[in-house]
XYZ file of C-alpha atoms in Angstrom:
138
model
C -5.088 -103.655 135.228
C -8.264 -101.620 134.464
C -10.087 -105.125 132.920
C -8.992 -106.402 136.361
C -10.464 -103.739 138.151
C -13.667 -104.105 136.030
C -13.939 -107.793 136.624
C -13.617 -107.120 140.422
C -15.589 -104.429 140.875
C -18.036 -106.912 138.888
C -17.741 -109.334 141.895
C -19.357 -106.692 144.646
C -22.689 -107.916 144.883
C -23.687 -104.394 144.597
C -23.056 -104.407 141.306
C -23.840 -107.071 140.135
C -27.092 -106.550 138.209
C -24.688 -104.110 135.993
C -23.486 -104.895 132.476
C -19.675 -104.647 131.638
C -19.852 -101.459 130.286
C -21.564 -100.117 132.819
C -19.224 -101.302 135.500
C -16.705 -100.084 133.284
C -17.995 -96.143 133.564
C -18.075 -96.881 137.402
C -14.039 -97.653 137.894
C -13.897 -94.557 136.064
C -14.411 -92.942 138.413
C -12.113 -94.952 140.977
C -8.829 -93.690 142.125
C -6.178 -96.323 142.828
C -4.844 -95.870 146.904
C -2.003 -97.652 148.286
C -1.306 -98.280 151.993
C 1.273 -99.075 154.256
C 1.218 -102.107 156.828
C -0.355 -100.550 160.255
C -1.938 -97.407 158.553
C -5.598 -97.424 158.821
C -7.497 -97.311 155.439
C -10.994 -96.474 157.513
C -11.676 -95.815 161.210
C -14.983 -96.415 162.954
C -17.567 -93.850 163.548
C -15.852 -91.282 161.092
C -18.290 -89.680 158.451
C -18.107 -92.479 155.446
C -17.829 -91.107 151.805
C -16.565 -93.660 149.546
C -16.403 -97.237 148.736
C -13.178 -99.398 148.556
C -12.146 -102.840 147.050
C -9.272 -104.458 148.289
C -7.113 -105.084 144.702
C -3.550 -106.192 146.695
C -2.743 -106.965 150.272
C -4.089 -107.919 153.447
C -5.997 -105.466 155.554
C -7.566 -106.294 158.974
C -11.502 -105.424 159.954
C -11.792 -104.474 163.455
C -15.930 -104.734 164.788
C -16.380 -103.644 168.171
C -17.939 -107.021 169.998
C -16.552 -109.086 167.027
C -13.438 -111.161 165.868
C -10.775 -109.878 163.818
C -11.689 -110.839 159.948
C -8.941 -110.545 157.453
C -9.407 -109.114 154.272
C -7.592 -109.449 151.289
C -7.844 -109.391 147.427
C -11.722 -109.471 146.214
C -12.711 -107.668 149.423
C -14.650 -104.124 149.713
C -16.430 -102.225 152.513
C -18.250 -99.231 151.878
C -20.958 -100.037 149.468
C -23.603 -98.716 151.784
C -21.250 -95.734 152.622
C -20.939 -94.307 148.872
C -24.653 -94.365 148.681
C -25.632 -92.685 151.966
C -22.618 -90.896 153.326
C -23.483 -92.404 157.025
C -20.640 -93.253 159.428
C -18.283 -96.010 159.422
C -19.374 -99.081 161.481
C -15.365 -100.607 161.537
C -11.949 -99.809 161.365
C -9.719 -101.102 158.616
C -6.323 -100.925 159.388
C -3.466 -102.656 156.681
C -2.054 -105.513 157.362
C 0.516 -105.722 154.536
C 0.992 -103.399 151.858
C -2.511 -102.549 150.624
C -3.499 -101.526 147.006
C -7.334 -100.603 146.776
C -9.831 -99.134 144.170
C -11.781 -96.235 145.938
C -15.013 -94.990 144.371
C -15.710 -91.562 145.759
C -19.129 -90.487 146.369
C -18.675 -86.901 144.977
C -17.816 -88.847 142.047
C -20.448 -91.820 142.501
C -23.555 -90.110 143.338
C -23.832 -87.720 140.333
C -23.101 -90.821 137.755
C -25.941 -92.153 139.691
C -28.319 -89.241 138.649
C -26.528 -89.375 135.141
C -27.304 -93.300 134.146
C -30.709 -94.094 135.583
C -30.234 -97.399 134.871
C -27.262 -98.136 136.847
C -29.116 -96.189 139.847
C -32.077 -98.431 139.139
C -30.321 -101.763 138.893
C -28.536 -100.875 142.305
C -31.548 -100.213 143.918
C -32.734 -103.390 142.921
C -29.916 -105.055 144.564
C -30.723 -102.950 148.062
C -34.217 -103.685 148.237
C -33.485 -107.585 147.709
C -30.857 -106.964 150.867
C -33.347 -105.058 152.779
C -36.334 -108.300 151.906
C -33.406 -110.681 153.224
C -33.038 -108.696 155.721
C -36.782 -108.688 156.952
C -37.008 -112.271 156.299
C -38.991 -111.723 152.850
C -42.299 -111.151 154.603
C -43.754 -110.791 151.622
């Protein structure tokens, strides 16, 4: 399972600028979560601290405004969360038995100040989401 893990994790555009290795010190730092169908995994407008990827199951994303999305294996929410700590924009809830990797900021942010590089190469990927974004005005 942890190669699986790395090779998913390796999937989040987020980090996808990272080598192998480094991805590897990242799930780490994961913690493996399992939920039950109906539970909620993340609810809107809480305080947002960690990152998850969906490794089993079916989970449902509930946007205010927006259609139900389902979710399942591959799938993660939180990327923006782990780095900023802001609140949650939707509410997960399990649809079916849910395994998930979840990257814990406490845990995220100081391997950040740690490994320049894999802070660097991240940023990298949120500035060229922020120039998509702004419709690369550049």
């Amino acid at each position: 399972m942890p190669n699986e893990r790395v090779e998913k994790l390796r999937s989040v555009p987020l980090f996808k600028g990272l080598s192998r290795r480094q991805v590897a010190q990242i799930v780490k730092l994961g913690r493996e979560l399992e939920f039950a169908p109906g539970e909620a995994i993340v609810e809107r407008g809480l305080k947002a601290m960690d990152f998850y990827l969906i490794m089993k199951g079916q989970a449902k994303l509930r946007v205010p405004g927006r259609r139900i999305r389902m979710l399942g294996p591959g799938a993660y929410f939180g990327e923006i969360s782990v780095l900023d700590g802001g609140r949650r924009t939707a509410t997960i809830v399990a649809e079916t038995r849910v395994w998930t990797l979840r990257l814990d900021r406490s845990k995220f942010i100081p391997l950040l100040d740690r490994h320049g590089s894999i802070a660097r190469k991240i940023l990298v990927e949120m500035c060229g989401r922020l120039r998509a974004a702004e419709g690369d005005r550049s």
